[in-house]
């Protein structure tokens, strides 16, 4: 946001924690030496790269974020069974469709999360976002009811995202 | 090896193998590109996930410490699968790949393509 | 029982690799080929993980992670190349 970013000791606290966790997972250990080395990396890498970051909206409600992630994981498993049944069934009966879903959220990060969620869940793949960021173009593998599908996407996935990012 | 660990690992292995196979079967048999895109992005991701869980349980039991680094690959695949699917779908739209005739809502596809090209002009 | 499960799973993954190869040769479009290659990357990770389980070591984890990363980057690079005709604008 501000043109001359001021030097800060801990520019991205969330990323620092993430870096430490990934380092420990990568080495598959929680020994003291790796915690020290990981903490050093987690402190220096954000300091060096803070200038390259685009300003992103903050997570206002982290608890809803966790609930959303768990819900999406459950949906992924259900969606996979649905797609597997559709693939194994006769492909003559499939009714593929392109639909345009109107989206209300404006920032890039929530739109990215929404598009990724749509790609991973029930029989839909996001293909394109319109230039003014008002429409998400989605390909559906087997469509039974267009309005119901759009309503599901908006209620189940977009509604929590607007709460999380408060936009 | 204890019996129930063997049962759990075997179940995860078979489940994962079947889902990876279904993903590739869909890639081979579905009629047009856009429908083909669905199978590998979804089924293969879940299949890989369960194979990696099997590996994690197995290594944890054998080595005697909690082995979680397979989670990294699972997370990486979960994050990257929708991104690659989106990129490939965008490429196919832009190349005007053949859409099977019974697809409804072709005007949406046309709109999506137009937005893309108008974006190109302004860029 | 475990070795049987590994055998069945490996067979399924190998058949899937053959199906991907068929799609890679047949096409018909370039996006189809990219999709087939991407699926082949993921299936080869599955094969390496299965080999790691049957050998009983965690050594092959790094190879699997590297293939996952390179596969993602190369798929995106290929898409970008045939989308824009250039990689770095």
GROMACS .gro file of C-alpha atoms in nm:
model
  379
    1UNK     CA    1   0.000   0.000   0.000
    2UNK     CA    2   0.254   0.263   0.108
    3UNK     CA    3   0.519   0.333  -0.156
    4UNK     CA    4   0.818   0.315   0.078
    5UNK     CA    5   0.782   0.010   0.299
    6UNK     CA    6   0.937   0.064   0.636
    7UNK     CA    7   1.171  -0.204   0.769
    8UNK     CA    8   0.998  -0.426   1.018
    9UNK     CA    9   1.130  -0.712   1.222
   10UNK     CA   10   0.838  -0.945   1.152
   11UNK     CA   11   0.666  -0.833   0.831
   12UNK     CA   12   0.456  -1.147   0.773
   13UNK     CA   13   0.391  -1.336   1.099
   14UNK     CA   14   0.156  -1.590   0.938
   15UNK     CA   15   0.407  -1.676   0.666
   16UNK     CA   16   0.684  -1.710   0.924
   17UNK     CA   17   0.488  -1.971   1.119
   18UNK     CA   18   0.403  -2.149   0.794
   19UNK     CA   19   0.770  -2.154   0.687
   20UNK     CA   20   0.876  -2.302   1.022
   21UNK     CA   21   0.608  -2.572   1.003
   22UNK     CA   22   0.699  -2.662   0.643
   23UNK     CA   23   1.069  -2.678   0.733
   24UNK     CA   24   0.999  -2.915   1.020
   25UNK     CA   25   0.770  -3.129   0.803
   26UNK     CA   26   1.029  -3.140   0.527
   27UNK     CA   27   1.294  -3.270   0.767
   28UNK     CA   28   1.037  -3.489   0.945
   29UNK     CA   29   1.171  -3.401   1.290
   30UNK     CA   30   1.113  -3.172   1.587
   31UNK     CA   31   1.473  -3.176   1.715
   32UNK     CA   32   1.613  -2.861   1.874
   33UNK     CA   33   1.868  -2.789   1.601
   34UNK     CA   34   1.610  -2.794   1.326
   35UNK     CA   35   1.377  -2.571   1.526
   36UNK     CA   36   1.660  -2.314   1.560
   37UNK     CA   37   1.754  -2.335   1.190
   38UNK     CA   38   1.387  -2.324   1.085
   39UNK     CA   39   1.321  -2.021   1.306
   40UNK     CA   40   1.621  -1.844   1.155
   41UNK     CA   41   1.490  -1.912   0.802
   42UNK     CA   42   1.136  -1.816   0.905
   43UNK     CA   43   1.266  -1.481   1.031
   44UNK     CA   44   1.505  -1.392   0.747
   45UNK     CA   45   1.311  -1.502   0.438
   46UNK     CA   46   1.006  -1.277   0.510
   47UNK     CA   47   1.242  -0.986   0.583
   48UNK     CA   48   1.410  -1.027   0.243
   49UNK     CA   49   1.090  -1.083   0.047
   50UNK     CA   50   0.854  -0.838   0.220
   51UNK     CA   51   0.909  -0.579  -0.052
   52UNK     CA   52   0.780  -0.811  -0.323
   53UNK     CA   53   0.446  -0.878  -0.158
   54UNK     CA   54   0.117  -0.753  -0.296
   55UNK     CA   55  -0.113  -0.620  -0.026
   56UNK     CA   56  -0.379  -0.881   0.044
   57UNK     CA   57  -0.697  -0.860   0.249
   58UNK     CA   58  -0.665  -0.989   0.603
   59UNK     CA   59  -0.830  -1.295   0.749
   60UNK     CA   60  -1.091  -1.145   0.976
   61UNK     CA   61  -1.242  -1.465   1.108
   62UNK     CA   62  -0.982  -1.743   1.131
   63UNK     CA   63  -1.224  -1.980   1.307
   64UNK     CA   64  -1.464  -1.973   1.013
   65UNK     CA   65  -1.164  -2.034   0.787
   66UNK     CA   66  -1.084  -2.358   0.971
   67UNK     CA   67  -1.448  -2.467   0.956
   68UNK     CA   68  -1.454  -2.382   0.584
   69UNK     CA   69  -1.139  -2.589   0.520
   70UNK     CA   70  -1.287  -2.892   0.699
   71UNK     CA   71  -1.616  -2.856   0.510
   72UNK     CA   72  -1.430  -2.835   0.177
   73UNK     CA   73  -1.224  -3.146   0.263
   74UNK     CA   74  -1.547  -3.337   0.332
   75UNK     CA   75  -1.698  -3.209   0.009
   76UNK     CA   76  -1.391  -3.314  -0.189
   77UNK     CA   77  -1.436  -3.676  -0.080
   78UNK     CA   78  -1.810  -3.674  -0.159
   79UNK     CA   79  -1.747  -3.502  -0.495
   80UNK     CA   80  -1.485  -3.759  -0.585
   81UNK     CA   81  -1.730  -4.043  -0.540
   82UNK     CA   82  -1.985  -3.860  -0.754
   83UNK     CA   83  -1.734  -3.797  -1.033
   84UNK     CA   84  -1.607  -4.156  -1.012
   85UNK     CA   85  -1.964  -4.288  -1.055
   86UNK     CA   86  -2.020  -4.052  -1.350
   87UNK     CA   87  -1.694  -4.162  -1.514
   88UNK     CA   88  -1.773  -4.530  -1.470
   89UNK     CA   89  -2.130  -4.489  -1.591
   90UNK     CA   90  -2.228  -4.460  -1.959
   91UNK     CA   91  -2.077  -4.143  -2.101
   92UNK     CA   92  -2.365  -4.103  -2.352
   93UNK     CA   93  -2.591  -3.996  -2.067
   94UNK     CA   94  -2.371  -3.711  -1.947
   95UNK     CA   95  -2.512  -3.360  -1.978
   96UNK     CA   96  -2.211  -3.126  -1.974
   97UNK     CA   97  -2.268  -2.752  -1.956
   98UNK     CA   98  -2.100  -2.416  -1.935
   99UNK     CA   99  -2.247  -2.179  -1.680
  100UNK     CA  100  -2.162  -1.828  -1.567
  101UNK     CA  101  -2.177  -1.776  -1.191
  102UNK     CA  102  -2.212  -1.416  -1.072
  103UNK     CA  103  -1.965  -1.339  -0.794
  104UNK     CA  104  -1.991  -1.056  -0.545
  105UNK     CA  105  -1.648  -1.069  -0.381
  106UNK     CA  106  -1.396  -0.832  -0.533
  107UNK     CA  107  -1.045  -0.905  -0.407
  108UNK     CA  108  -0.810  -1.138  -0.590
  109UNK     CA  109  -0.729  -1.373  -0.303
  110UNK     CA  110  -1.093  -1.461  -0.220
  111UNK     CA  111  -1.170  -1.508  -0.591
  112UNK     CA  112  -0.871  -1.742  -0.623
  113UNK     CA  113  -0.985  -1.943  -0.322
  114UNK     CA  114  -1.340  -1.959  -0.458
  115UNK     CA  115  -1.222  -2.073  -0.802
  116UNK     CA  116  -0.998  -2.341  -0.650
  117UNK     CA  117  -1.280  -2.465  -0.427
  118UNK     CA  118  -1.516  -2.481  -0.723
  119UNK     CA  119  -1.256  -2.679  -0.919
  120UNK     CA  120  -1.211  -2.933  -0.641
  121UNK     CA  121  -1.578  -2.987  -0.557
  122UNK     CA  122  -1.890  -3.134  -0.718
  123UNK     CA  123  -1.830  -3.198  -1.084
  124UNK     CA  124  -1.729  -2.843  -1.171
  125UNK     CA  125  -1.409  -2.686  -1.306
  126UNK     CA  126  -1.359  -2.311  -1.312
  127UNK     CA  127  -1.240  -2.205  -1.656
  128UNK     CA  128  -1.220  -1.828  -1.663
  129UNK     CA  129  -1.292  -1.511  -1.468
  130UNK     CA  130  -1.438  -1.218  -1.658
  131UNK     CA  131  -1.233  -0.903  -1.688
  132UNK     CA  132  -1.444  -0.697  -1.450
  133UNK     CA  133  -1.435  -0.985  -1.196
  134UNK     CA  134  -1.814  -1.016  -1.186
  135UNK     CA  135  -1.852  -1.358  -1.347
  136UNK     CA  136  -1.687  -1.692  -1.294
  137UNK     CA  137  -1.719  -1.923  -1.594
  138UNK     CA  138  -1.758  -2.283  -1.485
  139UNK     CA  139  -1.774  -2.611  -1.677
  140UNK     CA  140  -2.007  -2.871  -1.526
  141UNK     CA  141  -1.965  -3.242  -1.596
  142UNK     CA  142  -2.328  -3.340  -1.542
  143UNK     CA  143  -2.585  -3.070  -1.485
  144UNK     CA  144  -2.932  -3.145  -1.356
  145UNK     CA  145  -3.054  -2.804  -1.239
  146UNK     CA  146  -2.872  -2.486  -1.331
  147UNK     CA  147  -3.029  -2.247  -1.079
  148UNK     CA  148  -2.986  -2.492  -0.793
  149UNK     CA  149  -2.617  -2.538  -0.875
  150UNK     CA  150  -2.553  -2.162  -0.887
  151UNK     CA  151  -2.739  -2.118  -0.558
  152UNK     CA  152  -2.531  -2.397  -0.400
  153UNK     CA  153  -2.203  -2.241  -0.510
  154UNK     CA  154  -2.309  -1.900  -0.384
  155UNK     CA  155  -2.446  -2.015  -0.048
  156UNK     CA  156  -2.212  -2.294   0.041
  157UNK     CA  157  -1.880  -2.154  -0.078
  158UNK     CA  158  -1.909  -1.781  -0.140
  159UNK     CA  159  -2.102  -1.690   0.175
  160UNK     CA  160  -1.831  -1.813   0.421
  161UNK     CA  161  -1.561  -1.641   0.214
  162UNK     CA  162  -1.735  -1.305   0.239
  163UNK     CA  163  -1.755  -1.355   0.615
  164UNK     CA  164  -1.389  -1.455   0.643
  165UNK     CA  165  -1.257  -1.160   0.446
  166UNK     CA  166  -1.531  -0.918   0.553
  167UNK     CA  167  -1.582  -0.766   0.211
  168UNK     CA  168   0.341  -5.658   1.171
  169UNK     CA  169   0.014  -5.620   1.353
  170UNK     CA  170  -0.286  -5.736   1.162
  171UNK     CA  171  -0.501  -5.425   1.184
  172UNK     CA  172  -0.225  -5.194   1.059
  173UNK     CA  173  -0.183  -5.423   0.762
  174UNK     CA  174  -0.558  -5.407   0.698
  175UNK     CA  175  -0.565  -5.027   0.719
  176UNK     CA  176  -0.262  -4.981   0.491
  177UNK     CA  177  -0.395  -5.232   0.237
  178UNK     CA  178  -0.738  -5.069   0.231
  179UNK     CA  179  -0.586  -4.725   0.170
  180UNK     CA  180  -0.357  -4.867  -0.102
  181UNK     CA  181  -0.639  -5.040  -0.292
  182UNK     CA  182  -0.866  -4.737  -0.256
  183UNK     CA  183  -0.594  -4.504  -0.385
  184UNK     CA  184  -0.504  -4.731  -0.673
  185UNK     CA  185  -0.867  -4.760  -0.780
  186UNK     CA  186  -0.914  -4.383  -0.776
  187UNK     CA  187  -0.593  -4.315  -0.970
  188UNK     CA  188  -0.714  -4.572  -1.224
  189UNK     CA  189  -1.060  -4.409  -1.246
  190UNK     CA  190  -0.897  -4.074  -1.312
  191UNK     CA  191  -0.697  -4.211  -1.603
  192UNK     CA  192  -0.993  -4.412  -1.731
  193UNK     CA  193  -1.194  -4.091  -1.744
  194UNK     CA  194  -0.909  -3.922  -1.928
  195UNK     CA  195  -0.913  -4.198  -2.187
  196UNK     CA  196  -1.284  -4.253  -2.239
  197UNK     CA  197  -1.482  -3.931  -2.191
  198UNK     CA  198  -1.603  -3.765  -2.513
  199UNK     CA  199  -1.457  -3.414  -2.526
  200UNK     CA  200  -1.175  -3.214  -2.368
  201UNK     CA  201  -1.375  -3.028  -2.106
  202UNK     CA  202  -1.536  -3.343  -1.968
  203UNK     CA  203  -1.199  -3.517  -1.975
  204UNK     CA  204  -1.055  -3.242  -1.756
  205UNK     CA  205  -1.280  -3.341  -1.464
  206UNK     CA  206  -1.149  -3.692  -1.409
  207UNK     CA  207  -0.775  -3.629  -1.348
  208UNK     CA  208  -0.826  -3.316  -1.138
  209UNK     CA  209  -1.061  -3.480  -0.891
  210UNK     CA  210  -1.025  -3.856  -0.883
  211UNK     CA  211  -0.645  -3.858  -0.912
  212UNK     CA  212  -0.606  -3.605  -0.631
  213UNK     CA  213  -0.809  -3.818  -0.389
  214UNK     CA  214  -0.628  -4.134  -0.503
  215UNK     CA  215  -0.288  -3.975  -0.441
  216UNK     CA  216  -0.409  -3.852  -0.102
  217UNK     CA  217  -0.504  -4.197   0.016
  218UNK     CA  218  -0.183  -4.355  -0.121
  219UNK     CA  219   0.019  -4.098   0.074
  220UNK     CA  220  -0.183  -4.164   0.392
  221UNK     CA  221  -0.104  -4.534   0.350
  222UNK     CA  222   0.266  -4.452   0.313
  223UNK     CA  223   0.255  -4.228   0.620
  224UNK     CA  224   0.092  -4.495   0.840
  225UNK     CA  225   0.335  -4.758   0.713
  226UNK     CA  226   0.653  -4.553   0.772
  227UNK     CA  227   0.525  -4.438   1.113
  228UNK     CA  228   0.476  -4.799   1.217
  229UNK     CA  229   0.805  -4.924   1.077
  230UNK     CA  230   1.040  -4.649   1.191
  231UNK     CA  231   0.870  -4.589   1.524
  232UNK     CA  232   0.834  -4.211   1.494
  233UNK     CA  233   0.548  -4.000   1.360
  234UNK     CA  234   0.613  -3.952   0.990
  235UNK     CA  235   0.410  -3.662   0.856
  236UNK     CA  236   0.612  -3.539   0.561
  237UNK     CA  237   0.386  -3.721   0.315
  238UNK     CA  238   0.131  -3.458   0.415
  239UNK     CA  239   0.347  -3.204   0.231
  240UNK     CA  240   0.296  -3.378  -0.103
  241UNK     CA  241  -0.077  -3.416  -0.037
  242UNK     CA  242  -0.110  -3.046   0.047
  243UNK     CA  243   0.099  -2.949  -0.255
  244UNK     CA  244  -0.118  -3.159  -0.488
  245UNK     CA  245  -0.437  -3.021  -0.331
  246UNK     CA  246  -0.320  -2.665  -0.386
  247UNK     CA  247  -0.180  -2.712  -0.737
  248UNK     CA  248  -0.449  -2.937  -0.891
  249UNK     CA  249  -0.712  -2.661  -0.929
  250UNK     CA  250  -0.449  -2.418  -1.057
  251UNK     CA  251  -0.334  -2.652  -1.334
  252UNK     CA  252  -0.698  -2.737  -1.416
  253UNK     CA  253  -0.780  -2.368  -1.447
  254UNK     CA  254  -0.475  -2.301  -1.666
  255UNK     CA  255  -0.548  -2.594  -1.899
  256UNK     CA  256  -0.918  -2.504  -1.924
  257UNK     CA  257  -0.823  -2.145  -2.006
  258UNK     CA  258  -0.583  -2.265  -2.276
  259UNK     CA  259  -0.849  -2.490  -2.427
  260UNK     CA  260  -1.108  -2.212  -2.427
  261UNK     CA  261  -0.867  -1.979  -2.594
  262UNK     CA  262  -0.778  -2.236  -2.860
  263UNK     CA  263  -1.151  -2.286  -2.937
  264UNK     CA  264  -1.126  -2.657  -2.875
  265UNK     CA  265  -1.423  -2.858  -2.995
  266UNK     CA  266  -1.708  -2.863  -2.742
  267UNK     CA  267  -1.935  -3.166  -2.766
  268UNK     CA  268  -2.273  -3.084  -2.921
  269UNK     CA  269  -2.502  -3.168  -2.632
  270UNK     CA  270  -2.328  -2.917  -2.403
  271UNK     CA  271  -2.569  -2.651  -2.287
  272UNK     CA  272  -2.476  -2.289  -2.232
  273UNK     CA  273  -2.232  -2.250  -2.519
  274UNK     CA  274  -2.294  -1.876  -2.516
  275UNK     CA  275  -2.128  -1.863  -2.175
  276UNK     CA  276  -1.821  -2.026  -2.324
  277UNK     CA  277  -1.824  -1.773  -2.606
  278UNK     CA  278  -1.856  -1.489  -2.353
  279UNK     CA  279  -1.568  -1.625  -2.149
  280UNK     CA  280  -1.353  -1.636  -2.462
  281UNK     CA  281  -1.448  -1.281  -2.554
  282UNK     CA  282  -1.359  -1.148  -2.211
  283UNK     CA  283  -1.025  -1.310  -2.245
  284UNK     CA  284  -0.949  -1.156  -2.584
  285UNK     CA  285  -1.068  -0.812  -2.474
  286UNK     CA  286  -0.831  -0.846  -2.180
  287UNK     CA  287  -0.554  -0.921  -2.428
  288UNK     CA  288  -0.623  -0.605  -2.627
  289UNK     CA  289  -0.616  -0.381  -2.325
  290UNK     CA  290  -0.299  -0.541  -2.192
  291UNK     CA  291  -0.178  -5.938   0.244
  292UNK     CA  292   0.021  -5.616   0.223
  293UNK     CA  293   0.233  -5.739  -0.067
  294UNK     CA  294  -0.083  -5.843  -0.254
  295UNK     CA  295  -0.232  -5.498  -0.198
  296UNK     CA  296   0.089  -5.335  -0.324
  297UNK     CA  297   0.082  -5.561  -0.631
  298UNK     CA  298  -0.282  -5.475  -0.711
  299UNK     CA  299  -0.226  -5.105  -0.660
  300UNK     CA  300   0.092  -5.103  -0.872
  301UNK     CA  301  -0.089  -5.286  -1.151
  302UNK     CA  302  -0.371  -5.031  -1.146
  303UNK     CA  303  -0.126  -4.740  -1.157
  304UNK     CA  304   0.065  -4.899  -1.446
  305UNK     CA  305  -0.255  -4.950  -1.644
  306UNK     CA  306  -0.342  -4.584  -1.580
  307UNK     CA  307   0.001  -4.481  -1.710
  308UNK     CA  308  -0.068  -4.678  -2.029
  309UNK     CA  309  -0.407  -4.507  -2.068
  310UNK     CA  310  -0.238  -4.168  -2.022
  311UNK     CA  311   0.021  -4.261  -2.284
  312UNK     CA  312  -0.257  -4.353  -2.525
  313UNK     CA  313  -0.421  -4.016  -2.470
  314UNK     CA  314  -0.083  -3.845  -2.510
  315UNK     CA  315  -0.037  -4.003  -2.855
  316UNK     CA  316  -0.395  -3.966  -2.971
  317UNK     CA  317  -0.448  -3.603  -2.877
  318UNK     CA  318  -0.645  -3.460  -3.058
  319UNK     CA  319  -0.564  -3.111  -2.932
  320UNK     CA  320  -0.256  -2.972  -2.763
  321UNK     CA  321  -0.442  -2.911  -2.433
  322UNK     CA  322  -0.532  -3.283  -2.429
  323UNK     CA  323  -0.164  -3.370  -2.452
  324UNK     CA  324  -0.073  -3.131  -2.172
  325UNK     CA  325  -0.345  -3.281  -1.954
  326UNK     CA  326  -0.219  -3.632  -2.029
  327UNK     CA  327   0.138  -3.531  -1.937
  328UNK     CA  328   0.021  -3.371  -1.612
  329UNK     CA  329  -0.168  -3.686  -1.517
  330UNK     CA  330   0.140  -3.893  -1.603
  331UNK     CA  331   0.346  -3.684  -1.360
  332UNK     CA  332   0.099  -3.749  -1.079
  333UNK     CA  333   0.077  -4.119  -1.160
  334UNK     CA  334   0.454  -4.154  -1.158
  335UNK     CA  335   0.455  -3.999  -0.809
  336UNK     CA  336   0.208  -4.271  -0.712
  337UNK     CA  337   0.442  -4.536  -0.856
  338UNK     CA  338   0.740  -4.399  -0.661
  339UNK     CA  339   0.539  -4.388  -0.336
  340UNK     CA  340   0.428  -4.748  -0.391
  341UNK     CA  341   0.788  -4.854  -0.451
  342UNK     CA  342   0.889  -4.673  -0.132
  343UNK     CA  343   0.624  -4.862   0.066
  344UNK     CA  344   0.730  -5.197  -0.075
  345UNK     CA  345   1.096  -5.122  -0.003
  346UNK     CA  346   1.004  -4.999   0.345
  347UNK     CA  347   1.204  -4.675   0.335
  348UNK     CA  348   1.119  -4.306   0.339
  349UNK     CA  349   1.410  -4.231   0.102
  350UNK     CA  350   1.196  -4.188  -0.208
  351UNK     CA  351   0.992  -3.908  -0.053
  352UNK     CA  352   1.228  -3.638  -0.183
  353UNK     CA  353   1.208  -3.774  -0.537
  354UNK     CA  354   0.828  -3.771  -0.520
  355UNK     CA  355   0.822  -3.413  -0.391
  356UNK     CA  356   1.063  -3.298  -0.664
  357UNK     CA  357   0.853  -3.463  -0.936
  358UNK     CA  358   0.539  -3.297  -0.794
  359UNK     CA  359   0.701  -2.951  -0.801
  360UNK     CA  360   0.862  -2.985  -1.145
  361UNK     CA  361   0.541  -3.132  -1.286
  362UNK     CA  362   0.336  -2.836  -1.168
  363UNK     CA  363   0.584  -2.578  -1.294
  364UNK     CA  364   0.627  -2.744  -1.633
  365UNK     CA  365   0.251  -2.784  -1.685
  366UNK     CA  366   0.193  -2.416  -1.612
  367UNK     CA  367   0.485  -2.321  -1.837
  368UNK     CA  368   0.349  -2.527  -2.127
  369UNK     CA  369   0.000  -2.379  -2.084
  370UNK     CA  370   0.142  -2.030  -2.077
  371UNK     CA  371   0.352  -2.102  -2.384
  372UNK     CA  372   0.068  -2.219  -2.605
  373UNK     CA  373  -0.165  -1.954  -2.460
  374UNK     CA  374   0.058  -1.654  -2.529
  375UNK     CA  375   0.335  -1.791  -2.750
  376UNK     CA  376   0.590  -1.671  -2.499
  377UNK     CA  377   0.699  -1.755  -2.145
  378UNK     CA  378   0.833  -1.429  -2.009
  379UNK     CA  379   0.658  -1.118  -2.128
   0.00000   0.00000   0.00000
